[in-house]
Short mmCIF file of C-alpha atoms and ligand atoms in Angstrom, two decimals:
data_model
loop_
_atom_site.label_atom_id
_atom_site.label_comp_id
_atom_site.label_asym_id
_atom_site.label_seq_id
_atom_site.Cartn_x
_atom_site.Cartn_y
_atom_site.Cartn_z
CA UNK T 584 -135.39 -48.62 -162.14
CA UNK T 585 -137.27 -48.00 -159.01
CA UNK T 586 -137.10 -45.07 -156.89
CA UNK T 587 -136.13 -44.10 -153.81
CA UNK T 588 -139.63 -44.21 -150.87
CA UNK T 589 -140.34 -47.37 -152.50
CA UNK T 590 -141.44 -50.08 -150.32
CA UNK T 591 -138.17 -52.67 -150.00
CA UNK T 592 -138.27 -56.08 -150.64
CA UNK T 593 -136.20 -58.89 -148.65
CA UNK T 594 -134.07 -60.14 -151.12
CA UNK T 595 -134.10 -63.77 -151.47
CA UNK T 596 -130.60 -64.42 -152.59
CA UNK T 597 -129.16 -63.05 -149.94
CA UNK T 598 -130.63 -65.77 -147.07
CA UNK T 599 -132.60 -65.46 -143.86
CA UNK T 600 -130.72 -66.03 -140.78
CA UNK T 601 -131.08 -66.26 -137.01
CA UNK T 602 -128.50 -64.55 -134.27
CA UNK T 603 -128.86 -65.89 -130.66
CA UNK T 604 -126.88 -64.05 -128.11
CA UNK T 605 -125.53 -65.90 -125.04
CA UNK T 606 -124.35 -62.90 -122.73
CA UNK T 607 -122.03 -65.04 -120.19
CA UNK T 608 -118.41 -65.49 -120.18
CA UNK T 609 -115.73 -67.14 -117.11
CA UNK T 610 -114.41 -63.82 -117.26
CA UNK T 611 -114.23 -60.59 -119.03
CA UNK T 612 -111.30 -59.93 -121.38
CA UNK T 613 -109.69 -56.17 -121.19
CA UNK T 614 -110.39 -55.08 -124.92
CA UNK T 615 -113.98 -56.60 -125.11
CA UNK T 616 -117.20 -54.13 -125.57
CA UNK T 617 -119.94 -56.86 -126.69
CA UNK T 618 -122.56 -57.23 -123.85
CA UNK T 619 -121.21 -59.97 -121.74
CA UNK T 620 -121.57 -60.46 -118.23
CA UNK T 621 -119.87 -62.84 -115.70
CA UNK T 622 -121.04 -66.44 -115.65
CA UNK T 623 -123.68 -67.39 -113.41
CA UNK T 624 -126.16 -70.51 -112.92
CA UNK T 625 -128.76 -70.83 -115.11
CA UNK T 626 -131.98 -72.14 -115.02
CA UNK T 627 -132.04 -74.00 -118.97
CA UNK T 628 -135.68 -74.20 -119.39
CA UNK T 629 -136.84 -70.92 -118.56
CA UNK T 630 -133.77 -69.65 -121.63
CA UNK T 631 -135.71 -71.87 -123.76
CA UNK T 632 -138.88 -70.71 -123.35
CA UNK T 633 -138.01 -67.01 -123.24
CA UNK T 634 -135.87 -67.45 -126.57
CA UNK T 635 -138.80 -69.68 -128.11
CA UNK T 636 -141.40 -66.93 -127.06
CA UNK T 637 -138.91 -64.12 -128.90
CA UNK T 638 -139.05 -66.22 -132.00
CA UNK T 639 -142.73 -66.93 -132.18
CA UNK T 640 -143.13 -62.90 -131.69
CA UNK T 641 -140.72 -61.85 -135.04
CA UNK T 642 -141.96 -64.49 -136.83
CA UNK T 643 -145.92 -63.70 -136.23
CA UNK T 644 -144.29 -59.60 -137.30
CA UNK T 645 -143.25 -61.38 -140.29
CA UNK T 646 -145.61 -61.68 -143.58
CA UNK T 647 -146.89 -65.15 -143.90
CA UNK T 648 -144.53 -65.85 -147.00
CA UNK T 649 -141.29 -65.34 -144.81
CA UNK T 650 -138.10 -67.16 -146.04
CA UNK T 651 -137.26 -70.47 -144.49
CA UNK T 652 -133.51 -70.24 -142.28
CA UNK T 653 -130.53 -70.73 -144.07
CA UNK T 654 -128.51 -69.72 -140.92
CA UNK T 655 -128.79 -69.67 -137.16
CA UNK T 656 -125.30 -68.16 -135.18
CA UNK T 657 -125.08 -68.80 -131.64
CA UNK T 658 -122.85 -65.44 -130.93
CA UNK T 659 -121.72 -64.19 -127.50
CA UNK T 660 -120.83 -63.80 -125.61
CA UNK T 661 -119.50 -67.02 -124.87
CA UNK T 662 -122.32 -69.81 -126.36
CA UNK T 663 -119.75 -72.82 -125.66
CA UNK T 664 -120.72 -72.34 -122.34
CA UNK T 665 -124.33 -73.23 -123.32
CA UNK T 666 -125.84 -76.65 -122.28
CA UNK T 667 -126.38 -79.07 -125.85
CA UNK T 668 -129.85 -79.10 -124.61
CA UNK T 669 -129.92 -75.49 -124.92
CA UNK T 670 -128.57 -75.39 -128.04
CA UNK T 671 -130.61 -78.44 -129.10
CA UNK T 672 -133.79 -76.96 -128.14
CA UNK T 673 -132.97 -73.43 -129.59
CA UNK T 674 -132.12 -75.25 -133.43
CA UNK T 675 -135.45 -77.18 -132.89
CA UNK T 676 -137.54 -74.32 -132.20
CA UNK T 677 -136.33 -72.33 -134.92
CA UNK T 678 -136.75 -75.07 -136.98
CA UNK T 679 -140.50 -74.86 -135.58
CA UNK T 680 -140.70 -71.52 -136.07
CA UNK T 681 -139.43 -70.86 -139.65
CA UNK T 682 -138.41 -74.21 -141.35
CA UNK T 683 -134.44 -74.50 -142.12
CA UNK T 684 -133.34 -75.08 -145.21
CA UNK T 685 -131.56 -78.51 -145.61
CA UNK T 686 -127.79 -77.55 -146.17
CA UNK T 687 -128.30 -74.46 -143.31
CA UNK T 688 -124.86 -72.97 -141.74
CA UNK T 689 -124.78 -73.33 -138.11
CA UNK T 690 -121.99 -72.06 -136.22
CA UNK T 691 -121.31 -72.12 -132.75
CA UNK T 692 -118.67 -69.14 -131.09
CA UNK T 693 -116.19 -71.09 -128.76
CA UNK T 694 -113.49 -70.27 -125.97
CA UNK T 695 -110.95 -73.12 -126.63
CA UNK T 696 -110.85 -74.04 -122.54
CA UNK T 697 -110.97 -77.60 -121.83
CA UNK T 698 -114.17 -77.40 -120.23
CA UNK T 699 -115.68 -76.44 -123.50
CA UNK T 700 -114.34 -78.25 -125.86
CA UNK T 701 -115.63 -81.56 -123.86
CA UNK T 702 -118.98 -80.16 -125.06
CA UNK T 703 -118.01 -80.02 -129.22
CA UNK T 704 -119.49 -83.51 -130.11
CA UNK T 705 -122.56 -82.94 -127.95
CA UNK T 706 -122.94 -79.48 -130.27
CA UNK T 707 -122.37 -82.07 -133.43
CA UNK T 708 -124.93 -84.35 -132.41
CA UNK T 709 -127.64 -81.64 -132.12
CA UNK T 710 -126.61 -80.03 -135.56
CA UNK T 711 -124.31 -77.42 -135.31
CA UNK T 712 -122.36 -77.72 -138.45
CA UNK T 713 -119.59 -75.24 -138.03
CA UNK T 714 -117.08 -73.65 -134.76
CA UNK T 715 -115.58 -70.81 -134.82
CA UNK T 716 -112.47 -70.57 -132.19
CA UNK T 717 -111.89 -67.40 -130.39
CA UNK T 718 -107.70 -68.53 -130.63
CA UNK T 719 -106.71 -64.73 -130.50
CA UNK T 720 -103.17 -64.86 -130.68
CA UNK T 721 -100.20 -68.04 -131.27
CA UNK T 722 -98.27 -66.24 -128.38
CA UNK T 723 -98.90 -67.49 -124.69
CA UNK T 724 -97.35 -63.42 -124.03
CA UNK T 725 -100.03 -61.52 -125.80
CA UNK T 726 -102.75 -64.05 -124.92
CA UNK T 727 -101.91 -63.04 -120.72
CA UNK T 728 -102.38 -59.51 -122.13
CA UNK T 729 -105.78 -60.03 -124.12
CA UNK T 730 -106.40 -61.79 -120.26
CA UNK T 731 -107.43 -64.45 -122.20
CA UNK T 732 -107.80 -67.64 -119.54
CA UNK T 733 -106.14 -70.20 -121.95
CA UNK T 734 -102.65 -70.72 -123.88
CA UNK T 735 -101.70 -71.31 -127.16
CA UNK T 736 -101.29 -75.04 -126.79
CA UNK T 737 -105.06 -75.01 -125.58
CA UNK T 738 -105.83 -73.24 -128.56
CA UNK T 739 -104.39 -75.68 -130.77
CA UNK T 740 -105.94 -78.54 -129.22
CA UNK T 741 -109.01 -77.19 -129.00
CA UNK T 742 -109.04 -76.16 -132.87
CA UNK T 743 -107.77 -79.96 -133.22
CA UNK T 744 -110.90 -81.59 -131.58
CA UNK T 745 -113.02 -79.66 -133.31
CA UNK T 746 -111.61 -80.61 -137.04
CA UNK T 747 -112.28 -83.73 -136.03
CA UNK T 748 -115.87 -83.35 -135.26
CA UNK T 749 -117.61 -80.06 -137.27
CA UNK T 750 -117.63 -80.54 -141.39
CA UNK T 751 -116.11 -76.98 -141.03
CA UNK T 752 -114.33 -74.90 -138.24
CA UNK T 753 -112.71 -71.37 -138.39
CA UNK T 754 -111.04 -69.34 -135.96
CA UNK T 755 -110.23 -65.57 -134.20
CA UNK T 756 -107.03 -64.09 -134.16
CA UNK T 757 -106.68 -60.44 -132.88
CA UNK T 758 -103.48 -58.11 -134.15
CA UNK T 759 -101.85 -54.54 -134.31
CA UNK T 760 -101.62 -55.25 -130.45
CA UNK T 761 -99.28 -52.52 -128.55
CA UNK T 762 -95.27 -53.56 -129.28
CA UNK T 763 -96.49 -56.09 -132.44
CA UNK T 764 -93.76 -55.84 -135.03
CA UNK T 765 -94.70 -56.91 -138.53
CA UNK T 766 -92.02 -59.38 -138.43
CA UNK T 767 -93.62 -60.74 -135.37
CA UNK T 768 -96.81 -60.56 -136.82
CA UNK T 769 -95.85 -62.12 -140.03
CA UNK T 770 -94.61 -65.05 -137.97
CA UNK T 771 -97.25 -65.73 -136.04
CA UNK T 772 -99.95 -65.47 -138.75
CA UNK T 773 -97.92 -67.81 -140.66
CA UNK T 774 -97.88 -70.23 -137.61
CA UNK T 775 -101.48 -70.18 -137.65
CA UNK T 776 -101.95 -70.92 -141.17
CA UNK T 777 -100.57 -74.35 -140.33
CA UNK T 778 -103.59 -75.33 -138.32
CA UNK T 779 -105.81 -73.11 -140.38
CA UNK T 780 -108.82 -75.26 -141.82
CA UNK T 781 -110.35 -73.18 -144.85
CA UNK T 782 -111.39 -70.08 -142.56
CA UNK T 783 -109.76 -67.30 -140.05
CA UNK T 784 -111.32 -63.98 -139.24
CA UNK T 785 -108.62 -61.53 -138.07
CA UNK T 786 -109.19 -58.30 -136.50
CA UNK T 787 -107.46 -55.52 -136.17
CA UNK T 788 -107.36 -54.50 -132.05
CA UNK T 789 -109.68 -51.71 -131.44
CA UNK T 790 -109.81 -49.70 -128.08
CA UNK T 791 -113.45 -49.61 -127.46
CA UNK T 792 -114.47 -47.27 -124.87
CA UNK T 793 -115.77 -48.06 -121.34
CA UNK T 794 -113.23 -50.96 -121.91
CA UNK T 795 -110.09 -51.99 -119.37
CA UNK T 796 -107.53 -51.24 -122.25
CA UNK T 797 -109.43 -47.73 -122.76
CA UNK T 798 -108.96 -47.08 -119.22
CA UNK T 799 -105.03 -48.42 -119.68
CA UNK T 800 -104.58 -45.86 -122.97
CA UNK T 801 -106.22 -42.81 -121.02
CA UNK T 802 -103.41 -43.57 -118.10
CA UNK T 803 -100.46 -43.85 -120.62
CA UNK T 804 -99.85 -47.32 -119.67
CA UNK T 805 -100.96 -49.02 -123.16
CA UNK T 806 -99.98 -47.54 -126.17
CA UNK T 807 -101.30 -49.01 -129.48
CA UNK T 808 -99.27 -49.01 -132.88
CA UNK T 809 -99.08 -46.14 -135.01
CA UNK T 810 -101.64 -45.64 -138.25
CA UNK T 811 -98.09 -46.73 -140.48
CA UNK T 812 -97.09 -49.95 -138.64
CA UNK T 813 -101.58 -50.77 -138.92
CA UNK T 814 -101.87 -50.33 -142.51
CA UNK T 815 -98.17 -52.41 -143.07
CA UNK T 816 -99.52 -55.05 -140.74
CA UNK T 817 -103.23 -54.93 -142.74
CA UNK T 818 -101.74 -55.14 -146.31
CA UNK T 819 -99.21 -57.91 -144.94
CA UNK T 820 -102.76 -59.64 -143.38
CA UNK T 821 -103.97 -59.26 -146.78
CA UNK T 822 -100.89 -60.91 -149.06
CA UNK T 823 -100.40 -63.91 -146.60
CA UNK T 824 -103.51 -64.87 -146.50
CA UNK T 825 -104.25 -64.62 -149.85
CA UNK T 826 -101.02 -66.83 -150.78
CA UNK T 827 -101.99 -69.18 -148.79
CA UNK T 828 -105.60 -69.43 -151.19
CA UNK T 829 -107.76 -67.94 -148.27
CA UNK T 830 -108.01 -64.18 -149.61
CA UNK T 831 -109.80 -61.64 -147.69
CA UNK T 832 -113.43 -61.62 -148.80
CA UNK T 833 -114.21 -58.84 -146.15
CA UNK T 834 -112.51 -57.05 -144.31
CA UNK T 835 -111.04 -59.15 -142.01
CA UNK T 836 -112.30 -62.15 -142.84
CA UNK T 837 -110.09 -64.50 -145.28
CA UNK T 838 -111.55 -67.76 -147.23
CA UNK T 839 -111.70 -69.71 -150.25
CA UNK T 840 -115.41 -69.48 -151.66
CA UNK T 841 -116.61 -72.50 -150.34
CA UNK T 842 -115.43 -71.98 -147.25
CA UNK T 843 -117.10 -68.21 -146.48
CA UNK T 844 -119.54 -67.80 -143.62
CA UNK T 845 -122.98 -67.68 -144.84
CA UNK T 846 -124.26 -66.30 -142.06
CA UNK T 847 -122.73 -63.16 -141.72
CA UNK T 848 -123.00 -62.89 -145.80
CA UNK T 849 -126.38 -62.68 -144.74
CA UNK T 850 -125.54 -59.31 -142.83
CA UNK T 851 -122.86 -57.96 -145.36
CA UNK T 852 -124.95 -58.67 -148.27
CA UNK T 853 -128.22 -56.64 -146.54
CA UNK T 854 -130.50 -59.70 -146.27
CA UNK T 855 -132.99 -60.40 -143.47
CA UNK T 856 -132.39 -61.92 -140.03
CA UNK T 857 -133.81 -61.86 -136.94
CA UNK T 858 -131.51 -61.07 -133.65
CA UNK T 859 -132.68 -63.19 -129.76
CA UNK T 860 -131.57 -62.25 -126.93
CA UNK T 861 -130.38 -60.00 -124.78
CA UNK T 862 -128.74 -57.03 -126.59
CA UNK T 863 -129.35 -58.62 -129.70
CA UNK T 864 -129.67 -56.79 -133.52
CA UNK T 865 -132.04 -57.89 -136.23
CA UNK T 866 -133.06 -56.80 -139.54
CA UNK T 867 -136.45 -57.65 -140.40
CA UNK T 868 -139.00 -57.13 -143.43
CA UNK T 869 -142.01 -56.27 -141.83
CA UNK T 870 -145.00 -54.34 -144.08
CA UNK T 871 -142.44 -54.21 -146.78
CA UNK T 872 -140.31 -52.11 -144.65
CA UNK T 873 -136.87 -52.83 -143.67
CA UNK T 874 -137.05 -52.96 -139.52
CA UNK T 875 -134.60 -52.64 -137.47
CA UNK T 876 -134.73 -54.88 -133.72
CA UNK T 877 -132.78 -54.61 -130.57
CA UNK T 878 -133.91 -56.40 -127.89
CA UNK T 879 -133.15 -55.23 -123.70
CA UNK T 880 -129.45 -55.69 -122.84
CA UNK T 881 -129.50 -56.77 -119.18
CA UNK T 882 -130.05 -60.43 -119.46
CA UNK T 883 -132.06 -61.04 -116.58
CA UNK T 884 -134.25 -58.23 -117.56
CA UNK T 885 -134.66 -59.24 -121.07
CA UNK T 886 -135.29 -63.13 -119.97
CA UNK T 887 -138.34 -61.74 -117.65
CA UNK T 888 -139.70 -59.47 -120.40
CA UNK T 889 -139.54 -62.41 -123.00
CA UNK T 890 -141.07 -64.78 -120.14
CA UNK T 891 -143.42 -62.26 -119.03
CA UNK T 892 -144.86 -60.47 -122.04
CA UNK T 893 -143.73 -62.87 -124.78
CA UNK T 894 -140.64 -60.65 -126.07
CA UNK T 895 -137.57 -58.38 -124.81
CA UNK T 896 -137.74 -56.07 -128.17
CA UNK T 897 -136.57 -52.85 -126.53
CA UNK T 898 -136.28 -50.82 -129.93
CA UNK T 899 -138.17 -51.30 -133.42
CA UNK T 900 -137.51 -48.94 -136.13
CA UNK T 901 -138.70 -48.70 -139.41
CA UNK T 902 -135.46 -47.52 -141.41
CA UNK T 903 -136.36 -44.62 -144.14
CA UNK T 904 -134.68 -44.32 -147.33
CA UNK T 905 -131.42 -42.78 -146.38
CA UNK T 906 -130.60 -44.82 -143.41
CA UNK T 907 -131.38 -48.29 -145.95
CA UNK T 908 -128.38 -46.74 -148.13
CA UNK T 909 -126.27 -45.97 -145.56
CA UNK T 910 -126.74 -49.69 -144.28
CA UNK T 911 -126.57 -51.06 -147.28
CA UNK T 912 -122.75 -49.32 -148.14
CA UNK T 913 -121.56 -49.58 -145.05
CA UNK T 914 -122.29 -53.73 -144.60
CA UNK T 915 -121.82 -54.40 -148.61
CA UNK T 916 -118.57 -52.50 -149.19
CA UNK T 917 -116.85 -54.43 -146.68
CA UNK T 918 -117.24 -57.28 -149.15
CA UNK T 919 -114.40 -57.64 -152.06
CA UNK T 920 -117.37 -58.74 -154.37
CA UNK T 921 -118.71 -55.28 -153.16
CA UNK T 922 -122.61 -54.67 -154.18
CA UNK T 923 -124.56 -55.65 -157.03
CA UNK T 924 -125.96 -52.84 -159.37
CA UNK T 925 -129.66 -53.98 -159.53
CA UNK T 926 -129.62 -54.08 -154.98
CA UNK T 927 -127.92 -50.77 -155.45
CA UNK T 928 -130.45 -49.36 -157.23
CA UNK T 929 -133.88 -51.39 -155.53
CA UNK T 930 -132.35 -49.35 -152.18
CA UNK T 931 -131.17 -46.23 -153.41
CA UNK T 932 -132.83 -45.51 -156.51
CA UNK T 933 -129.87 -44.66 -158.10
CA UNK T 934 -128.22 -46.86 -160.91
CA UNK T 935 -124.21 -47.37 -161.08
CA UNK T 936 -124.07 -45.43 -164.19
CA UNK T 937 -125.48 -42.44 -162.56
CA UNK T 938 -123.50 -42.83 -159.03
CA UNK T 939 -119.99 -42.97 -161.53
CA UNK T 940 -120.83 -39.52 -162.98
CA UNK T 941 -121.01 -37.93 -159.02
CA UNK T 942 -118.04 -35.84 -158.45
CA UNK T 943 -116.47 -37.50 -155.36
CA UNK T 944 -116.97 -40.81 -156.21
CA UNK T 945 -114.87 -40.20 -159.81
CA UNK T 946 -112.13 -38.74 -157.05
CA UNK T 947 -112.74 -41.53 -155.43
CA UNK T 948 -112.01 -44.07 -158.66
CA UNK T 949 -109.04 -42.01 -159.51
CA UNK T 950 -108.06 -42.99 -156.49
CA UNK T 951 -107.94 -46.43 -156.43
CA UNK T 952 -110.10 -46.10 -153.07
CA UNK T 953 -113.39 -48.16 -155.08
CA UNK T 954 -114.39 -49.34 -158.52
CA UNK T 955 -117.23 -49.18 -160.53
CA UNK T 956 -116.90 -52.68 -162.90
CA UNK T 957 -118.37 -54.99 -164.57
CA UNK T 958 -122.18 -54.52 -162.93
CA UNK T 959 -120.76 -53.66 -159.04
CA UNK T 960 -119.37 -50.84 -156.51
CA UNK T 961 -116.35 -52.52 -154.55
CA UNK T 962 -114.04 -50.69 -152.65
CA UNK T 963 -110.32 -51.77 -153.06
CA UNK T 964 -108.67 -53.53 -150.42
CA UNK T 965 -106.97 -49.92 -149.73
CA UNK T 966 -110.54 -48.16 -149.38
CA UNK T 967 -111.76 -51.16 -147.47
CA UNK T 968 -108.85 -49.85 -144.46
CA UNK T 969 -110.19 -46.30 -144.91
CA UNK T 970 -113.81 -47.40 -145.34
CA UNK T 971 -115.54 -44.96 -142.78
CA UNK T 972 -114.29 -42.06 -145.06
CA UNK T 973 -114.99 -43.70 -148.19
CA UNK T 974 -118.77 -44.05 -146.88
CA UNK T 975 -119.19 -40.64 -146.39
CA UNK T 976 -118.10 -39.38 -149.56
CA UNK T 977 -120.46 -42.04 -151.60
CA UNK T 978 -123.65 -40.79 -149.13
CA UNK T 979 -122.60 -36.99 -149.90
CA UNK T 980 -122.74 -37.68 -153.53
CA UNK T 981 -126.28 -39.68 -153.31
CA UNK T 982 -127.43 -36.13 -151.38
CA UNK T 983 -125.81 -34.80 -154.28
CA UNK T 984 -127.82 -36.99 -157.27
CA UNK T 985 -131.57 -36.41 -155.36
CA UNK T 986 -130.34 -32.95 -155.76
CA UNK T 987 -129.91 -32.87 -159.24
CA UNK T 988 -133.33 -35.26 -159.50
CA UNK T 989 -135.23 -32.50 -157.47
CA UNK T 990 -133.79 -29.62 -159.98
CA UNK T 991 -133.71 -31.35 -163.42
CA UNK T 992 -136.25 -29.39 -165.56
CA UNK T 993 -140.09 -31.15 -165.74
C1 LIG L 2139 -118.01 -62.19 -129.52
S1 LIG L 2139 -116.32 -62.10 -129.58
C2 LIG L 2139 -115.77 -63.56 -128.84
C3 LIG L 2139 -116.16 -64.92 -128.90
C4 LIG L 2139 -115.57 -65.75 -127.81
N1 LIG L 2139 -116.20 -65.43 -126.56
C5 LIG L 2139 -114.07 -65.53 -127.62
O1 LIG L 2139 -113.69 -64.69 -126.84
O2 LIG L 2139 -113.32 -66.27 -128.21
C6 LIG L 2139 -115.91 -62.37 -131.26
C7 LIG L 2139 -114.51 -61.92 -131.64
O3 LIG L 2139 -114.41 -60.52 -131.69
C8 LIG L 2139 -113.05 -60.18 -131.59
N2 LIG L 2139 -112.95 -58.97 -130.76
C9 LIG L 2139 -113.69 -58.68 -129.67
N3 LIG L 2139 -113.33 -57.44 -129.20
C10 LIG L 2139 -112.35 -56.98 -130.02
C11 LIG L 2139 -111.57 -55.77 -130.05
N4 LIG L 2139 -111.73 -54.82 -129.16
N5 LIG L 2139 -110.66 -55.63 -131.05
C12 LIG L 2139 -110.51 -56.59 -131.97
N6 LIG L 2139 -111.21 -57.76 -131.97
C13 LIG L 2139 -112.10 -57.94 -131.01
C14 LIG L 2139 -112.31 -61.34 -130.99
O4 LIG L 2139 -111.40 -61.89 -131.90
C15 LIG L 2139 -113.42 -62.32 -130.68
O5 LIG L 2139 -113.05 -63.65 -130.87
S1 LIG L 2140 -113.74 -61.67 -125.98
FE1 LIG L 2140 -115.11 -63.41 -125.76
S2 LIG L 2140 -114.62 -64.30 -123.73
FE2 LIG L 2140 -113.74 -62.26 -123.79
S3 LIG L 2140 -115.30 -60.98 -122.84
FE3 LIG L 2140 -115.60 -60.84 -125.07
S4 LIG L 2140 -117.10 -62.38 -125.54
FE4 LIG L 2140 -116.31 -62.84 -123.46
#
């Protein structure tokens, strides 16, 4: 088994991907904390050439062995609003920059306005495989309070057109929204199963500070369900969708197996990618270190850096032993399939076996909050609601196994 302050390897199996952030959107919605900024006019070549210069910079950090892509995400943001030469001449540089593998994911974020969906066969023809629909809710009600600038009937058209054209589509649907009863909630997610096409992420609403809705909650004036109505509305999530043969395979997002998004399996399972953009995350392996990117968050500033100096990297840290397991838990156990034993152990330096005889984690097995089975730590769907806590008992008890390491006799 290796130990821990060993140097750690990329791990093939779990793919290479690409994240490029597009920071505009028509407007800004009231619960949303990604960085986003109001549309303005854009000048298409000079975003090429700063995202093309960011790429040519990770990739020359990179060893010369570096894995070909198996994914590229164009997150936002909102990247429908992107010209198809944009988008075109993003995939192509990539491709320039790091090969693609033949059967890569590619998934475009969309708003479901008209104006964007006129753009979904343009997206096809350049290569973008897969959409994912920000739909939020079936109810034209809640979607004037998300201040979402489009109804349900858009939504449904829009999620329509784009069956028509992508080999595979998916869409956004945000609940546990103030008032939301779980007979109303049951109903709508039901509705959208009938348009449903093999794929639906659906998040629980979170009040994210600096926020509108924040600023509504401090006042009084928006009042969010309690913890009990969340966890009936979660485990109701959770037994719809999986009747309906799309079980959650994270936390809140709910496939069949062919059907789950490589590219943020990429994240979840702790493999490499690297993040463009302004405000955007990466996770590279540079000198056999695990590095972790973030690039300048004002967009103008980060397209002048990139033009000017060949990158907009604000932030590069190498990540030391402890902060690689507490990655690797916190993306892995949001996965049912959990993590393997032998990636446990090449980033912790623990094995299962040992990690089963720690004294919180067996509280945490008698439980029911994880298991340890059959090669793999999973936390149950229950410990998957109550993750943050579960996390912090499994990191007290690896503090608690280098301890015994550092005392065990000779
Ligand atoms: C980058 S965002 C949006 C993509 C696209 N611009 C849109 O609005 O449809 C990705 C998804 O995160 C979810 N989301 C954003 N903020 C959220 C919040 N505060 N609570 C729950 N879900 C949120 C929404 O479902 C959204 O579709
Ligand atoms: S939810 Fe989507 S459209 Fe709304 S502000 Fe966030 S990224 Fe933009």
């Amino acid at each position: 088994m290796a130990g821990p302050n060993q140097a750690l390897p990329a791990d093939p199996d779990a793919g290479f991907s690409l994240y490029v952030h597009w920071p505009y959107c028509d407007r800004i919605c009231p619960y949303c904390d990604f960085n986003v900024r109001r549309t303005q006019s854009v000048d298409v070549v000079a975003w090429r050439a700063a995202f093309r210069a960011e790429m040519v910079h990770l990739r020359a950090a990179q060893s010369a062995s570096a894995q070909r892509l198996t994914s590229i995400y164009f997150g936002g943001g909102t990247p429908s609003l992107m010209a198809p030469e944009l988008i075109a001449g993003v995939i192509e540089d990539a491709t320039t920059t790091w090969g693609i593998a033949d059967n890569a994911e590619i998934t475009v974020e969309a708003n479901p306005t008209s104006s964007e969906t006129a753009r979904f066969a343009d997206y096809r023809a350049v290569g973008v495989n897969r959409l994912s629909l920000g739909i939020q809710s079936m109810d034209d009600t809640a979607l004037r309070f998300l201040g979402r600038n489009h109804s349900a009937d858009q939504a449904r058209h829009a999620l329509g057109e784009a069956a028509a054209i992508f080999d595979r589509t998916t869409f956004d649907l945000i609940y546990g929204r103030p008032g939301q009863t779980l007979a109303a909630w049951k109903e709508e997610l039901r509705g959208a199963l009938t348009i449903a096409a093999g794929h639906a992420s659906l998040y629980q609403l979170t009040i994210e500070d600096g926020t509108a809705f924040a600023a509504a909650r401090r006042r009084g004036t928006l009042v969010t369900p309690e913890e009990m109505v969340l966890a009936d509305l979660y485990d109701a999530t959770q037994d719809i969708m999986a009747d309906a043969g799309l079980p959650a395979y994270e936390i809140s997002n709910h496939a069949g197996p062919s059907e789950q998004g490589q590219h943020n399996l990429t994240y979840w399972n702790y493999g490499a990618y690297a993040g463009i953009g302004p405000g955007a995350h990466g996770r590279l392996v540079i000198d056999g270190r695990r590095v972790a990117t973030e690039t300048i968050r004002d967009p103008d500033g980060w397209r002048c850096a990139a033009l000017a100096k060949g990158h907009g990297v604000a932030d590069q840290i190498v990540l030391d032993d402890e902060a690689c397991s507490d990655e690797l838990l916190v993306t892995g156990l949001r996965l049912a399939a959990g993590v393997p034993g032998p990636r446990f152990a090449a980033v912790t330096g623990y094995d299962l076996a040992q990690l089963s005889m720690a004294p919180r984690v067996t509280t945490l097995r008698e439980e029911n909050l994880i298991s340890i089975d059959d090669g793999r730590l999973t936390a149950t769907a229950t410990g998957r609601r109550l993750l943050n806590g579960v996390i912090a008992e499994i990191a007290v008890d690896l503090s608690w196994l280098a301890d015994q390491t550092t005392l065990a006799p000779g």
